[in-house]
Amino acid sequence: MAPQVRRAFVAATAALLPTLLHAQLGVQRERNVPDAYAITGARIVPVSGPVIERGTIVIRNGVIAAVGATVAVPADARAVDGAGLTVYPGFIDAYGSIGIPAPAANAAGQGGRGGGGGGLGAPVPTAGPSGSAPNSAHPIGQQPELSVLDFIKPDPEALAGPQSAGITAALSAPATGIFMGRSAVINLSGANAQEMLVKSPVALHIGFTPLRAGGYPNSLMGVFSVLRQTLLDAQRYGEMEAAYARNPRGMRRPDNDPSLAALLPALARQMPVVFLASSQREIERALDLAKEFNLKPIIAGGAEAHLVADRLKAESVPVLLTVNFPRRPVNESPDADPEPLRVLRQRVDAPKNPAKLAQAGVRFAFESGGVANWSDYLTNISSAVSNGLASDQALRAMTIVPAELFGVSDRLGTIETGKIANLTISRGDLFTGGRVTQLFIDGRPFEARAPATAAAAGSMAGGTWTLTVTLEEGEKPVTVSLQQESDRLRGTLQGALGSAQISGGSVTAAGEMRFTTTVTMQSSSEEATFAGTITGNSMRGTVQIVGHPQGTFVGTRPAGGDAPPQGGRRRPPPQ
């Protein structure tokens, strides 16, 4: 080798040496990461069998390799002292939008709700010239082919919230729309959606909230019209596809329609349909629609499911039951109007709802329901136990029941050999004051960080509002009590227009609100849609009552109530 060539080679090698050493050290560190753990001397609650008061769980390559009272600790396993600890199967949040980043405040969102934790709403696809999403003939908010996997962008800080409540896996779904899209079961760790994925698709999701952008459908009646017509179109589309498959010769090939094609598994009862429905009226409408089209329904939310328990049991319809129980408005003014009796009853009934469903034989799993504080998740489940729900039923509603409903019970939901090593570890019994200290997700340990408090976060719309509604008949004073779950509203209206529950309620981060209710006009009941904006503790907008000219309304709520702390904009829930 010529001297000058030798010198160049030595110089190049010296320049590459730091990079090569860094790469080698990285490989060595990766090799040093343990893939075997042994939790020893812990109280183990397998759910699939009796409690092991003092036992060992061996984890290897992300799965449970052994569990029992006499299991030996492998020589290569990193030991975790479980003395004084209780190990449960990793909890499963049965419905939400965990893993999806929160939408921008000015996003042209549709009706729906957020999920809590790692995301409060699915990004809305960019609209084409006709108002539809790219490659779709159907408007935004009416595209069942959307998959939650297209929206998930995991953020470790956001995932720390649900992890602090012991949640290791979740059913995540797009949070907005009428035909909202398809959900997936994900583990709450991983660098991307594919690393988090346990199963997809799981279910088709449907919401009843009218679209916010002002287009059709902008009323509850319009929503059901769209639902029925689209399902009828899908039935016809399926018949044409089947006919063409049997004998394509001489027949025009049917136009490809991904939206209608995505409905075919639901119409064939091969995929369950999750209806976002909380009030008795919404639940009954969902069940009626499912019966009309022979769908396989699941109710999500279910705040008033106990009022429909007999029918839910008779039709074998499970419920993904919210644990986001209504709260008394914070810092309520002494001059505020008394809360309506119905609102007070909802607050009292919420912790009793799970026990009533269990007594009626209705199958249910717990979902976070967009809780603002993740500490409320276990606190409210403990409240349900205090109000008559057996602790073993509560645990099953957090573990094996959602796993069975979503078709992943062969992987999640119990502590058994061969299953994914998702574990929730607590100091003390979680239903009697214990706290989550650590988790294993996909066989990897995570510390359960205490969730930040949301005491200062406020609520854009929650609280008791005093409205003056101006119609052709004159001014009508009413009181509207609203509870906000992420971007979804529920509550009651009471006063000169009668007393009724609101439905299809929503509010954006920019303060745009909408809800539908029934009002009494000259001894007859009519559907009314309230739409307007919220700025701090003021609300104003229009009200459209079927068969009457458009009216207006203005209203206020007591200062220091649930208003957001800055300029009428809502801070994102803490993680």
Phi, psi and omega in degrees: 000131181297148182305317183292326177292319179298317180297319179295320179296316179297319180296317180295320179296318179297322180293325182277343186303314179301320180295317180295320178295318180298317179297318181295319178296322178298318178297319181295319179298319179299321179291333182279348178292124184289143174247009178227132178227155175224115175269116189246149173067024183260158170278122187247127178247091187288338187073321180281353182198186182294156179294137175260110188293329177212105186215184183229140174240125177255130180244131178216132178053037174085359180234164178281117183270330180197151176208136179163177182279340184238023182287134178278148179273121179298150183295330184267004183273142173279121184279137174242116182289114182261012180301128180080003182251153174242133182248124178247162167301147179303132182290148181241119173282118192282353176188135176171197178231039179299136180096350180260126178298148177295141181288158174296152184299331183261015180294143180279068186285165178251182177294150179158201178208164178270176186251340185089147178075239190284027175160139183247006178175147179282141173301144181269130180301147178295133184281146173272188183299330182268005182087005178262164176285160178305142178063024179224141176270002185250147183295159175302137183094355181228044183235088182294346181285348180299138178247138180299335181296336178286347185250342187289127174222092189298139177233113183306325180292320179291322180289340180297332179298298178298327177299323180296337177268007179088008183276124181249342180213162184204152166272115181249137184219153171306141192263356186229161175110176174265297163273099193281332181126195186245143186261172176216152169269126181233150167274149186271048171202153181136155183278340181205178185299321183293324177292330181277339191295131171252315179204138175203142349281162178251310185208160169268139184243136182232134175240158184253007183280126177300156180294145184273336191286001177096350179274180179279140358270134180246020175216162180297322178298320178294323179301313182290329175296317178295316180302312183294314183296320181293320178294322175296318177298321180294321177300314179295320179299317178297320179296319179293318178297318180294318179296319180293322179295325180289319185209083183286342186294127178079002182247136178294132181295128180298145176296138178288129179224096182301327181293312179291323179297326180292341180274345185297317177299326178290319179293334177271006181061025176272344180224129178292157177244119179267117178262125176279101187213124182247317183281162178302318181296317179296317181297315180296320178296320178297316180295322178296316180295319179297320179293320181299322184250013177055046179272167178253092192273151166228134179266131176245137185104276169062033181301328178247028181298330181296337179282347180240019189300319182298317180290320178301318178294314183297326183261007177054047181256119178280165182232133169266098197269125181292142172251013174274078185288145179297145182240158172292137178304137181282147176052042182293137181292142177299338181270001182292148176296146177301145179292143179301152181302324182296321179294316178299321180293320178300320181294322180286322186283334187306310180291342181272343184304313181301316180296321179295320177294319179298317179296328180278354180082018178276131179281133181211154174232152182273137172232151189291331175067023179076034180303139179284321177249123180293340175295337179290337185302303180285327178299316182287328175293321176297324176296322176296322177295320178294338181257028168112351179279130178295141184298325179291328175291321178298315180296319179297325179290347179256354189225273190288326182296308176299325178299319179291317182299327185261006175072031179234022182291347174280354182236329187226169168104340178216166174262098181219151178302133177096346181274162178302137183279071170258115185226143174246123186245130181231158170260107185092168180285128186294338181267000178227042173097004178289170179223147178287130180246329185203157175224157165241129178232121186054034177081004180252138182281143176225138174278136178273102180281142179297131181291146176291151179281149177250024184301328183263001187288326179073184180219134182299316189239345186296146177131187181255119184252136173258114184249147168247113181261123181256116179238181180297336179276351181121195183275139181233110177282133178220160174243128179243121177254120186243139169242133184251128173241100187057243181259015183250141182242143169218166181155204185221156172240138183211141177144218186292345178257018179095191181230125183202164177268144177273158178215166178058031184274142178207158176213138179267168177295338178274000177094008177280124184235158179201141170203161180241143178209175176256130179240156180260118180237111178051051175072006176240152181264131180229155176275133181234139177244119177262130179219133181185204182229152177244128174232105183061242180255023177240146180222136175209156180171203182242157176230128180248114179253130183306125178084008182226156176297155180296137177247185179228165174212150171225151182198166178219163169230160184302138176299140181084008178282236182267012185298146176293154192281345185227112168052029177077003178259140185272129174289146177295144178304142181290154179250000000 
